[in-house]
Coordinates of C-alpha atoms in Angstrom, one line a residue:
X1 CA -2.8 3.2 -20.1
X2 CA -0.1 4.6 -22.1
X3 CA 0.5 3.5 -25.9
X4 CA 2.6 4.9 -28.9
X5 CA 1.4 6.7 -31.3
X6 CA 3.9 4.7 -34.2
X7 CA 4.3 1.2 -34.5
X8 CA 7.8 -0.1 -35.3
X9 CA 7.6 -1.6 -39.2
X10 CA 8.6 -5.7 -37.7
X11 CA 6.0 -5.8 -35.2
X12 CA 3.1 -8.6 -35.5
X13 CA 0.4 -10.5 -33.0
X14 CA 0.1 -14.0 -32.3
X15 CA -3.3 -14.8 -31.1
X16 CA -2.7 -18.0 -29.2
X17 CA -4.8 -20.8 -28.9
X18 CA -8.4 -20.6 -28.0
X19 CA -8.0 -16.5 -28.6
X20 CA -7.9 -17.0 -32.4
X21 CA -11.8 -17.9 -32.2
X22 CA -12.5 -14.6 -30.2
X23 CA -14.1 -12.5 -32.6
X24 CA -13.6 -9.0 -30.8
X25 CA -10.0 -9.9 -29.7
X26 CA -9.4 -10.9 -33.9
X27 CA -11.1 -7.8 -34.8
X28 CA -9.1 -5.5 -32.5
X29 CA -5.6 -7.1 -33.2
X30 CA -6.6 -6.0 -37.1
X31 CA -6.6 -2.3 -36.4
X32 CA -3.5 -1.6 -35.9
X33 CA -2.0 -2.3 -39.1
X34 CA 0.3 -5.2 -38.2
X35 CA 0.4 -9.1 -39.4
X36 CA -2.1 -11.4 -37.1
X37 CA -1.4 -14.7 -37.1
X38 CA -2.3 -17.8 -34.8
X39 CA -0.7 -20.9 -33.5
X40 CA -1.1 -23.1 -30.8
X41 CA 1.4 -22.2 -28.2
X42 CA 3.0 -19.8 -29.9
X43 CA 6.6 -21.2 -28.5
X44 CA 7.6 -21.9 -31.8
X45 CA 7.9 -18.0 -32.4
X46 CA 10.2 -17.2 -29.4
X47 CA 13.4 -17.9 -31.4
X48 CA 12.4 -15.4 -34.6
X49 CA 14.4 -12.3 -33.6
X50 CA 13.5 -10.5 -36.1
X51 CA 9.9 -9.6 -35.4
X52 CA 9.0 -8.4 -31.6
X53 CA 5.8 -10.7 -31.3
X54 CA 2.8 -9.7 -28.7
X55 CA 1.5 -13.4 -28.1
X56 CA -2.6 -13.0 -27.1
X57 CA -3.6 -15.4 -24.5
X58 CA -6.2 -16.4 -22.4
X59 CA -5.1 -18.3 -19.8
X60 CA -1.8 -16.5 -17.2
X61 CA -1.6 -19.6 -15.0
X62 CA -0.5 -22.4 -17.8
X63 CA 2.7 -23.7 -18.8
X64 CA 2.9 -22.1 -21.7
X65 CA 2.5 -18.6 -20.3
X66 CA 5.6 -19.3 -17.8
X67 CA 7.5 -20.2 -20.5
X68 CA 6.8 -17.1 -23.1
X69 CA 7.4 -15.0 -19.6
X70 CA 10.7 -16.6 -18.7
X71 CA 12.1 -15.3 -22.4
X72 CA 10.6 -12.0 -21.8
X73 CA 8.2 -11.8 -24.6
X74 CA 5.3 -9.3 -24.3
X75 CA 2.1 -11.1 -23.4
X76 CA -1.3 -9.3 -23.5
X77 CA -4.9 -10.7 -22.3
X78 CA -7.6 -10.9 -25.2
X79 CA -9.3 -7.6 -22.7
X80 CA -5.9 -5.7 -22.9
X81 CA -5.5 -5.8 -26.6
X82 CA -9.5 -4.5 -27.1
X83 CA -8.6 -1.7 -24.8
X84 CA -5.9 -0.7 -26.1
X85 CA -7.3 -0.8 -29.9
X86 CA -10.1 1.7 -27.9
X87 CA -7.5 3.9 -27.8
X88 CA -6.8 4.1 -31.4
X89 CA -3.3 4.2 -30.5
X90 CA -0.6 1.7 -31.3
X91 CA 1.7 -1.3 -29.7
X92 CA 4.4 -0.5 -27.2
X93 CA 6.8 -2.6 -25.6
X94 CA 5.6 -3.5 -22.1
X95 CA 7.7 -4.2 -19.4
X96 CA 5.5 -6.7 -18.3
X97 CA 2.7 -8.6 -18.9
X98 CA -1.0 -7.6 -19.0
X99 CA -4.2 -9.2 -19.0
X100 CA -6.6 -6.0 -18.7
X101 CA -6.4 -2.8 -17.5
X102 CA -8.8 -2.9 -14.4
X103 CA -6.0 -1.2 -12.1
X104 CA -5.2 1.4 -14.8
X105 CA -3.9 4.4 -12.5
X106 CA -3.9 2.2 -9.0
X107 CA -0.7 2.5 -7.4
X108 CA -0.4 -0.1 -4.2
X109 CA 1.8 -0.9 -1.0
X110 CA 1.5 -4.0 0.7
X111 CA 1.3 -4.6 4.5
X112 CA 1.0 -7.8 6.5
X113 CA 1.2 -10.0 4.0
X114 CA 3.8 -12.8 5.6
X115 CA 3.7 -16.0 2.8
X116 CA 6.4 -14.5 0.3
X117 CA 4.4 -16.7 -2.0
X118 CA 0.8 -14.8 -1.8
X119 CA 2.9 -11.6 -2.2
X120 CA 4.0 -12.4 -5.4
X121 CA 1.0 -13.5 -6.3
X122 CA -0.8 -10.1 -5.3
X123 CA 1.8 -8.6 -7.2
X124 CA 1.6 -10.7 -10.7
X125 CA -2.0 -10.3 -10.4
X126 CA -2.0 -6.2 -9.8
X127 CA 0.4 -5.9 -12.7
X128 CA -1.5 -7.8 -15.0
X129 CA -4.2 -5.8 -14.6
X130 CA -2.3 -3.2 -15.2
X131 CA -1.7 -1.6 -11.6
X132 CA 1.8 -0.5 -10.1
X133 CA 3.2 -1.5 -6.8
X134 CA 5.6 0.5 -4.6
X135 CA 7.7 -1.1 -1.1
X136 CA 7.4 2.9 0.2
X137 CA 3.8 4.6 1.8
X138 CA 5.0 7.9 1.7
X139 CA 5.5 7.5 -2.2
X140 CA 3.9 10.4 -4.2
X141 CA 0.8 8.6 -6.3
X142 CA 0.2 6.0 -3.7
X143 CA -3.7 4.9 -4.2
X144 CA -4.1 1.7 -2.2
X145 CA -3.0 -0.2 0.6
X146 CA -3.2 -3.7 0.9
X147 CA -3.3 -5.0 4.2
X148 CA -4.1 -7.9 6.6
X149 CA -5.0 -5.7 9.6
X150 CA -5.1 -2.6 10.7
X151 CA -2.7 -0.4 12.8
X152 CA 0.6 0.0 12.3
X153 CA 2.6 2.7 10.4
X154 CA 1.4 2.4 7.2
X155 CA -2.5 1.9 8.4
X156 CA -1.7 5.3 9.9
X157 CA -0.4 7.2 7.5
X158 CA -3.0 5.7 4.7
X159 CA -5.9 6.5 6.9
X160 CA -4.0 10.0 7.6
X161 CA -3.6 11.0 3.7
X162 CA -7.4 9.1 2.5
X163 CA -5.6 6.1 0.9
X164 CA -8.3 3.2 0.2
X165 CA -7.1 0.8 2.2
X166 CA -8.3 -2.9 1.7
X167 CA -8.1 -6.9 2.5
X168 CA -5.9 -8.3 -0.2
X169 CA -9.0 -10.1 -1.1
X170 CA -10.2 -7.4 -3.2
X171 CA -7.2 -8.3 -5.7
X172 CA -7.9 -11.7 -5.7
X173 CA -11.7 -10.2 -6.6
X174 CA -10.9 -8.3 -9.3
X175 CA -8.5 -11.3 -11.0
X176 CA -12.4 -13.1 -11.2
X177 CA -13.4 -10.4 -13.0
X178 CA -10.4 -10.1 -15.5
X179 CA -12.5 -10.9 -18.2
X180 CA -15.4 -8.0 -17.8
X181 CA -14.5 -5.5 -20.4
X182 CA -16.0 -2.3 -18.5
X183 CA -14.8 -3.8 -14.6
X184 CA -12.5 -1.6 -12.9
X185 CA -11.7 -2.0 -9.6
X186 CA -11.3 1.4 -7.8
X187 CA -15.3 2.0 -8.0
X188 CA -16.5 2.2 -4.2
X189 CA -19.3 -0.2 -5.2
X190 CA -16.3 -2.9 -5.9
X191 CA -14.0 -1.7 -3.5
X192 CA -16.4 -1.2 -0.3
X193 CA -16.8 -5.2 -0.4
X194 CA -13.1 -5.6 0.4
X195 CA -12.4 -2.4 2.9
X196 CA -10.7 -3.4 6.1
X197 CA -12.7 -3.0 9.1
X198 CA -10.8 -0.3 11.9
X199 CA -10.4 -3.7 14.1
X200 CA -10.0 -5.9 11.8
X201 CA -6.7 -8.8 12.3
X202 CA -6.7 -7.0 16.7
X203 CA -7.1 -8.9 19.4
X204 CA -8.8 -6.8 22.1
X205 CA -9.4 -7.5 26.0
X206 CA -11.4 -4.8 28.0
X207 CA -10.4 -3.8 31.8
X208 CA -12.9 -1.6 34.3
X209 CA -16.1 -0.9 32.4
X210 CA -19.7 -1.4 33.9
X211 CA -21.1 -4.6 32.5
X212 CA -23.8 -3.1 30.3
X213 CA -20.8 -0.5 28.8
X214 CA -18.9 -3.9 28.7
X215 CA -21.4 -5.2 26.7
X216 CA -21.5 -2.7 24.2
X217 CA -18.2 -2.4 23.5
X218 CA -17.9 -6.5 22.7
X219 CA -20.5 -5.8 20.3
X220 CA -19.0 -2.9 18.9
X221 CA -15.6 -4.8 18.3
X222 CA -16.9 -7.4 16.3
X223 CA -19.1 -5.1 14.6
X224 CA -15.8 -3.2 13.5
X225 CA -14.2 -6.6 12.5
X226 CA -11.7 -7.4 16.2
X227 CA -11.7 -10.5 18.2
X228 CA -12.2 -10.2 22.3
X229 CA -9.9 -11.7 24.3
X230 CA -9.7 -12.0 27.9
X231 CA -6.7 -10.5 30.1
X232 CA -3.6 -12.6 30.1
X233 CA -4.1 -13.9 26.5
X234 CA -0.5 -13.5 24.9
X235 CA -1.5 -12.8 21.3
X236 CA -3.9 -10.0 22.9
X237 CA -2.9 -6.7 21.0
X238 CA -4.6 -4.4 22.7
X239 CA -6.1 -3.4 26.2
X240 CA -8.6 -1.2 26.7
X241 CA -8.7 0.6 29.9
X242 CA -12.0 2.3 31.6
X243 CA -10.4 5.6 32.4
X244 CA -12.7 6.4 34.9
X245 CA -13.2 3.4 36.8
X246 CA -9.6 1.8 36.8
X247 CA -6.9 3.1 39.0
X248 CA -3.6 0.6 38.0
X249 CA -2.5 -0.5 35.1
X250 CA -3.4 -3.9 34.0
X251 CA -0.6 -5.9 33.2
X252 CA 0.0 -7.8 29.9
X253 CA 1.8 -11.0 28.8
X254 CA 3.4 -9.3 25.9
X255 CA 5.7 -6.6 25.3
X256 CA 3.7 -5.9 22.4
X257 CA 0.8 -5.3 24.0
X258 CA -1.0 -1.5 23.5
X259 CA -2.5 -0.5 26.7
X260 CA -4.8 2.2 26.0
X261 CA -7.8 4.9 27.2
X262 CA -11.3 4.0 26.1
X263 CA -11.4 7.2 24.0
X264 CA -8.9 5.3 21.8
X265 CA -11.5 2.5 21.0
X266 CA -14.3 5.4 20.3
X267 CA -12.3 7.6 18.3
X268 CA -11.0 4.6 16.3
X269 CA -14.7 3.7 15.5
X270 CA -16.2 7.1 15.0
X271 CA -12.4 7.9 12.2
X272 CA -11.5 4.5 11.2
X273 CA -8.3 4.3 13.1
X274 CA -6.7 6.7 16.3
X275 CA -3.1 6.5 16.9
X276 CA -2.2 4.4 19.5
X277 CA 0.6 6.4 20.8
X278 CA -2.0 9.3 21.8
X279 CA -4.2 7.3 23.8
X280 CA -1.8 5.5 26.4
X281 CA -2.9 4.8 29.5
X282 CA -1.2 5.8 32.6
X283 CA -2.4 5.5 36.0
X284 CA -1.0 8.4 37.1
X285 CA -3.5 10.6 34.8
X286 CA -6.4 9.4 36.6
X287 CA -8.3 10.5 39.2
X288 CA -7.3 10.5 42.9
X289 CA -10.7 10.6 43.8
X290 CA -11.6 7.3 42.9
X291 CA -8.5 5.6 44.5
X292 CA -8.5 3.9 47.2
X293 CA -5.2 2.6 48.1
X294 CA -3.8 3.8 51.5
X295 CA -0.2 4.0 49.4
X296 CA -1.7 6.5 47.3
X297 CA -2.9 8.9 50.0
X298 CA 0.2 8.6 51.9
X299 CA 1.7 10.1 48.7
X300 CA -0.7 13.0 48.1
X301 CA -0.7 14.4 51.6
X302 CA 2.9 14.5 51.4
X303 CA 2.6 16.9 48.6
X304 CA -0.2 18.6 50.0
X305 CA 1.2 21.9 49.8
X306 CA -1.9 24.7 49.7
X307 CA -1.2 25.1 45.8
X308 CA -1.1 21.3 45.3
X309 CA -4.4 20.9 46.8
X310 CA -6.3 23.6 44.9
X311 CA -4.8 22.4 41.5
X312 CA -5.7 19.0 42.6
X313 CA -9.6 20.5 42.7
X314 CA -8.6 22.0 39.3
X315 CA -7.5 18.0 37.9
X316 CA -10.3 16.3 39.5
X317 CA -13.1 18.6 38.2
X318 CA -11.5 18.6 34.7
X319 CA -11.1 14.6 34.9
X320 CA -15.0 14.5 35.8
X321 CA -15.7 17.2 33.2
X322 CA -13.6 14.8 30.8
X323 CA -15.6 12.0 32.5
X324 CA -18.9 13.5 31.5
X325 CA -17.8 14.1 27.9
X326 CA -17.0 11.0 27.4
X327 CA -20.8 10.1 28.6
X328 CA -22.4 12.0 25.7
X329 CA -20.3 10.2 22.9
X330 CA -20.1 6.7 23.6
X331 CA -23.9 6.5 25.4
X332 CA -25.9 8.8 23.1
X333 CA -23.8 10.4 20.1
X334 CA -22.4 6.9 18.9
X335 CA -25.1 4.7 19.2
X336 CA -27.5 7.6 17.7
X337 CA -25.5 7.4 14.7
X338 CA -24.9 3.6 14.3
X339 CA -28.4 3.7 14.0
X340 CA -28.4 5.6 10.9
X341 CA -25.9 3.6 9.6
X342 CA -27.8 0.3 10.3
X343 CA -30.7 1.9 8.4
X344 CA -33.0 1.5 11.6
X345 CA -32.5 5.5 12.6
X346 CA -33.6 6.5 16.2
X347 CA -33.3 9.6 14.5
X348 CA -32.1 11.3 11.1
X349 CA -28.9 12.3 10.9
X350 CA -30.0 15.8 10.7
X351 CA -31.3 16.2 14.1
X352 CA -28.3 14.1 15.2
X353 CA -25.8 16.5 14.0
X354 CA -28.3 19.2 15.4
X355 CA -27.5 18.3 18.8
X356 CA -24.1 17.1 18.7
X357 CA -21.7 18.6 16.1
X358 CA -21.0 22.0 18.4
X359 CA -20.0 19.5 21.2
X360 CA -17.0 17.8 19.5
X361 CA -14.4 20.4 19.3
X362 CA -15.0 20.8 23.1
X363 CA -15.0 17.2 23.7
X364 CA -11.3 17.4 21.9
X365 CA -10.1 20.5 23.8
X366 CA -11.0 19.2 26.9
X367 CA -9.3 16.1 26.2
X368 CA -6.1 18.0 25.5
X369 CA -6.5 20.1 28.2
X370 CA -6.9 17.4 30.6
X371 CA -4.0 15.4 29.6
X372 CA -1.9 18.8 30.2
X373 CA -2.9 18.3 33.7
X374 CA -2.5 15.0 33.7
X375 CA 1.3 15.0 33.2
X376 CA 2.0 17.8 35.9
X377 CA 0.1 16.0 38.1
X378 CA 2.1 13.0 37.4
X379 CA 5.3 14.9 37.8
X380 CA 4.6 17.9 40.6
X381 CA 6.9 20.9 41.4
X382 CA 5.9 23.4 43.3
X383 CA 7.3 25.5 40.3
X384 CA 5.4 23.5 37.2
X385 CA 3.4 25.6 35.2
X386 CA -0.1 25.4 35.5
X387 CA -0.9 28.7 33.7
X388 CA 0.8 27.7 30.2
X389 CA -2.0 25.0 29.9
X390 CA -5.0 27.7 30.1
X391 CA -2.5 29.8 27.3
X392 CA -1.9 27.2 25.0
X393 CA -5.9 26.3 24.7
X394 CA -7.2 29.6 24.8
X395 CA -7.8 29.9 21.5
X396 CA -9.2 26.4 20.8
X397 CA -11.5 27.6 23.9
X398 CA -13.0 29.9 22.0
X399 CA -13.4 28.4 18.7
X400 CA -14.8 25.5 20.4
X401 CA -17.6 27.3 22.7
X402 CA -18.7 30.2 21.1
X403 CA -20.7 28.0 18.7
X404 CA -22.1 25.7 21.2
X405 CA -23.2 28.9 23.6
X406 CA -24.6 30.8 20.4
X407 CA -26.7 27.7 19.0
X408 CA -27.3 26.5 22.6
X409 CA -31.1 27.2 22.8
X410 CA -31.8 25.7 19.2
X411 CA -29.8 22.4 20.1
X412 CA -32.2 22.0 23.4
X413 CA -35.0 22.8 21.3
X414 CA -34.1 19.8 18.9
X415 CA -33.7 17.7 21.6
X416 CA -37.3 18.7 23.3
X417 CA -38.8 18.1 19.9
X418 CA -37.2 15.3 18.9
X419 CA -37.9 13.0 22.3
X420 CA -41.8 13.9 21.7
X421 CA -42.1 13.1 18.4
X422 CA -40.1 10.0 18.1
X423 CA -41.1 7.5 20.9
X424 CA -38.2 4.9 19.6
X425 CA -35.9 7.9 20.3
X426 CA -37.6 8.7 23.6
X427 CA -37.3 5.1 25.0
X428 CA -33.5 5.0 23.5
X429 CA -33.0 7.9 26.2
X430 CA -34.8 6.8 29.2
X431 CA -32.6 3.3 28.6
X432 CA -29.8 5.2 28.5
X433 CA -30.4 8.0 31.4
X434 CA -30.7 5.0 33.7
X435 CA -27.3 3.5 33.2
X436 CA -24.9 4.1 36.2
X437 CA -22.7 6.2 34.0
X438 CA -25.3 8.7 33.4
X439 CA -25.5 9.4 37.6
X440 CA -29.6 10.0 36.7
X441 CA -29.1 12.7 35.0
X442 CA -30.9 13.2 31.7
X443 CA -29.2 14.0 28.4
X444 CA -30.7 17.7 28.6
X445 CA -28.9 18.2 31.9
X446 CA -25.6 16.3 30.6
X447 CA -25.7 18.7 27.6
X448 CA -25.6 22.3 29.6
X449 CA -22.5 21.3 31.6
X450 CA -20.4 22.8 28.9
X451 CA -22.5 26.1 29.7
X452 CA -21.2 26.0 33.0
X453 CA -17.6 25.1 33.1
X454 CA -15.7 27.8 31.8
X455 CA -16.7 30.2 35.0
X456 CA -15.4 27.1 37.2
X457 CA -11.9 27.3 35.6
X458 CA -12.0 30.9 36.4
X459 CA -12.9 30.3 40.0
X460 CA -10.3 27.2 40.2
X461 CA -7.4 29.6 38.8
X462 CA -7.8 32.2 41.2
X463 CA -7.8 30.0 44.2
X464 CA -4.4 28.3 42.3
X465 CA -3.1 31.7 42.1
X466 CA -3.7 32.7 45.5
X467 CA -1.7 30.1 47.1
X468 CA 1.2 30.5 44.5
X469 CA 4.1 32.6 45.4
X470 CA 4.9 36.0 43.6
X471 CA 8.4 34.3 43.1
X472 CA 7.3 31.5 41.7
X473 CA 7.6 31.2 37.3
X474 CA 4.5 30.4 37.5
X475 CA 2.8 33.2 38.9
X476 CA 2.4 35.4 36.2
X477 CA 1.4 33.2 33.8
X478 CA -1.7 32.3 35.7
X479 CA -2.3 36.3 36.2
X480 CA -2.5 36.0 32.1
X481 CA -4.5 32.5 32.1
X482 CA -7.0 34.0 34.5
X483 CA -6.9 37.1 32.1
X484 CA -7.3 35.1 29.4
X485 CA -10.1 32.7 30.5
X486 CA -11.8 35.9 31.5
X487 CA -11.7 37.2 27.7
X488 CA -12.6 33.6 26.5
X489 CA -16.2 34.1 27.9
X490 CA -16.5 37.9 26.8
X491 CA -15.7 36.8 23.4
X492 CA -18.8 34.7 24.1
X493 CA -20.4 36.7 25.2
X494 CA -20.5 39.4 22.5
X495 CA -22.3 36.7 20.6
X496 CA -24.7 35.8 23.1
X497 CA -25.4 37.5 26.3
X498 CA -28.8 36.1 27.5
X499 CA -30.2 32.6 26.9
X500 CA -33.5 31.9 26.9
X501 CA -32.9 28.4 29.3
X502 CA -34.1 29.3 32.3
X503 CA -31.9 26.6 33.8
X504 CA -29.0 28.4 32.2
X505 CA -30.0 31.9 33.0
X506 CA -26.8 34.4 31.8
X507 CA -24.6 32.4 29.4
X508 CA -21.9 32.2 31.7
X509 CA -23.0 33.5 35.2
X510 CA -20.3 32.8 37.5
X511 CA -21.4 33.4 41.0
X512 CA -24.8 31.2 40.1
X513 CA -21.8 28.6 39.6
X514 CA -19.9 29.5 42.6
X515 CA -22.8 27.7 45.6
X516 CA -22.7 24.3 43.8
X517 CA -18.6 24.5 43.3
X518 CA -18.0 24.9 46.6
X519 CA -19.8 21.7 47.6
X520 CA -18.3 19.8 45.0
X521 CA -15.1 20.8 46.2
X522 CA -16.0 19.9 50.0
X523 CA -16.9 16.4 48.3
X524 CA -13.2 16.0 47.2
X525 CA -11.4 17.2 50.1
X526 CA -12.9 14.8 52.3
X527 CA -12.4 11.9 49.7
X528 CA -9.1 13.0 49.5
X529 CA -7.7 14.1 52.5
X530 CA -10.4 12.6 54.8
X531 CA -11.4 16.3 56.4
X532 CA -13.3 19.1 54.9
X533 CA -11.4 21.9 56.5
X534 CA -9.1 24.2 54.7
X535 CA -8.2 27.6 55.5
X536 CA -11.0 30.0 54.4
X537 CA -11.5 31.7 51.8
X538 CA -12.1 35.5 50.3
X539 CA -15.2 36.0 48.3
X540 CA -14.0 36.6 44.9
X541 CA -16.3 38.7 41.8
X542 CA -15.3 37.9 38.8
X543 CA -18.3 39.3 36.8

């Protein structure tokens, strides 16, 4: 709070009504050296110009408060006056009036808050406990944001910058408490009561996920403070889209309406908000392999020029690569950790970061990465350029694997360890493994994918490349992606160049990857194009 150090000579306090029998309050208003004296209502007062009167009072909400207000006198609580004495300082003219100083230093924007009414009333109530309020969220200082739900513009950019943001309850809370001395209402203790939940004031529906994912995710939403709604509802804010399971785009009866990839709902959880505008779904991103309409195949065999079908092998591994990603998060990673944070730990958070923290930043490349390929898929030329993808994550490539590769054999370890000495942890698993998603494999197995993939972009390139024309823009740069992937795993492997996982063998061995490509990519062709027979091709080292 900020005070004078003088006090102007025809200064005095009123102590109104009941505050003249408060012995701190009457102690305090003695110290700084000015006449006290007492009345009633103190209205009497309000027409004796020549002394600027601080009227003490109890009570903000009477009639006589709204009356010294309307003729702009300064008004102080009985706590404000005590503090301020603290300070040892002396009397100022405030601009407005205040009861304590609980929101000393908070600075807070409103969002969502409809009745004109309540807003006022937030705002009296913030600046009588001596807090400041600004219409902007980009001002400079900003503390808190008040809000009804999240989302939005504001939710964004306070999440973005660490602004507190809360229900405008926690005002109302702190009013209760006007009268505590030594309350202040920025402590996380206080505060954590009154956060806004990353759901809270959405209305979500769910489209395309298995029933026990299905089930998860309801549970998970109200968890996190949303309401489920089924499709069709018109106040439904969001729809949540399985990315893996749902070929067209659900429609909505709102314009409004956000319709969105699962990892939106994740990421939200696992950050406290994702922006919407990152996460919107479009059918055309997903993968041709799982859809089934005629229409739609009609379509890609027209395209299906020799390059169009080998970068469509490139798409559809990446979108099961994606797929499998995904699997590790929301099935094991997430749960594993809301277990922690329901004090009933499957396992401590140690271990959990011991297995998982080296597999986000892939997770996030690969997402990128994937929706790269999504949108020249969506829009094909024979001239796009598939080789500025591999450039502009080549970097991230390697930031994100070399860590994983190098800590590889310690992470499995943790897992081994960890499913025989915890049986809770060990049942969590087998529950888990069994789940369609999971396609029977076990989290060990899900886990070395990652070891494998790079060397399957390699071999994907260079069939891209040999069906690309020297003339075409985009010839060269997939000469320098295929360079460049090829340097991604020697930077890899200068950190690690053997791994003791006999199921991994050489950290990234391509021909061992090569046998089990080559049927995966037989599997596509006939989903796809409803024959297995291309043209043959060379046998390619790239060891």
């Amino acid at each position: 709070m900020s005070v004078s150090a003088s006090t102007p000579v025809n200064i005095r306090i009123c102590l109104v009504g009941e505050v003249a029998k408060d012995k701190s309050c009457c102690e305090a208003a003695r110290t700084f050296g000015v006449p006290v004296i007492t009345s009633e209502t103190g209205l009497e007062l309000i027409a004796d110009n020549d002394w600027r009167t601080y009227f003490v009072l109890e009570d903000f909400e009477t009639p006589i408060y709204t009356a010294l207000l309307e003729t702009k006198q300064s008004i102080l609580g009985p706590p404000a006056i005590i503090q301020i004495a603290a300070l040892r300082g002396g009397l100022k003219e405030y601009p407005r009036p205040v009861y304590n100083y609980a929101m000393n230093s908070i600075v807070a924007c409103f969002t969502g808050v409809r009745s004109k009414e309540e807003l006022k009333k937030l705002v009296n109530f913030i600046h009588a406990m001596g807090g400041g309020i600004r219409k902007d969220i980009m001002n400079v200082g900003l503390t808190h944001l008040i809000s009804t739900h999240s989302g939005g513009d504001k939710y964004e950019y306070a999440k973005t910058f660490g602004l507190t943001v809360v229900r405008p309850a926690w005002v109302y809370a702190a009013w209760e408490q006007r009268d505590q001395l030594e309350f202040r209402a920025d402590t996380e203790e206080f505060s954590n009561k009154y956060k806004l939940k990353c759901f809270e004031g959405q209305k979500i529906c769910f489209v395309g996920f298995p029933a026990d994912e299905h089930k998860l995710m309801l549970e998970m939403l109200e968890t996190n403070g949303g309401v489920h709604v089924e499709l069709g509802d018109p106040e439904c804010s969001h729809i949540v889209v399985g990315q893996h399971a749902t070929p067209v785009k659900p429609e909505s009866k709102s314009n409004r309406t956000h319709i969105l990839k699962s990892d939106w709902f994740w990421y939200t959880i696992k950050n406290g908000y994702a922006i919407e505008k990152n996460y919107l779904f479009d059918d055309s991103l997903y993968s041709v392999a799982q859809c089934e309409s005629l229409a739609y195949k009609e379509t890609v065999i027209k395209k299906s020029s020799m390059r169009f079908i080998y970068f469509m092998e490139f798409y559809t591994t990446e979108s099961n690569y994606v797929g499998i990603l995904d699997t590790i998060i929301n099935v094991f990673k997430i749960p594993l950790e809301e277990s922690v944070e329901d004090n009933d730990a499957l396992l401590n958070e140690f271990k959990i970061k011991a297995i998982f923290d080296n597999f986000l930043p892939i997770h996030e490349v690969h997402q990128s990465l994937f929706a790269h390929l999504g949108v020249i898929r969506a829009k094909w030329s024979e001239d796009c350029l598939i080789g500025d993808i591999i450039l502009q994550h080549r970097g991230d490539l390697i930031k994100a694997y070399r860590p994983y590769v190098n800590f590889f054999d310690q992470m499995k370890e943790t897992l081994i360890q960890s499913e025989r000495k915890h049986p809770r942890f060990q049942e969590f698993l087998k529950i888990n493994e069994a789940k369609p998603v999971c396609n029977r494999q076990r989290l060990q197995d899900l886990m070395i994918c990652p070891v494998q993939h790079l060397p399957r972009i390699q071999l994907l390139l260079n069939n891209i490349l040999k069906h690309t024309n020297q003339n075409n823009p985009d010839y060269l740069r997939l000469e320098d992606a295929l360079k460049a992937i090829k340097e991604v795993i020697m930077e890899i492997n200068k950190y690690k160049c053997e791994t003791e996982s006999p199921k991994v063998g050489r950290v990234f061995s391509f021909r061992k990857t090569r046998s089990n490509l080559k049927r995966a990519v037989s599997i596509v062709r006939t989903s796809l194009f409803g024959s297995p027979q291309l043209p043959p091709r060379r046998s390619v080292s790239c060891e």
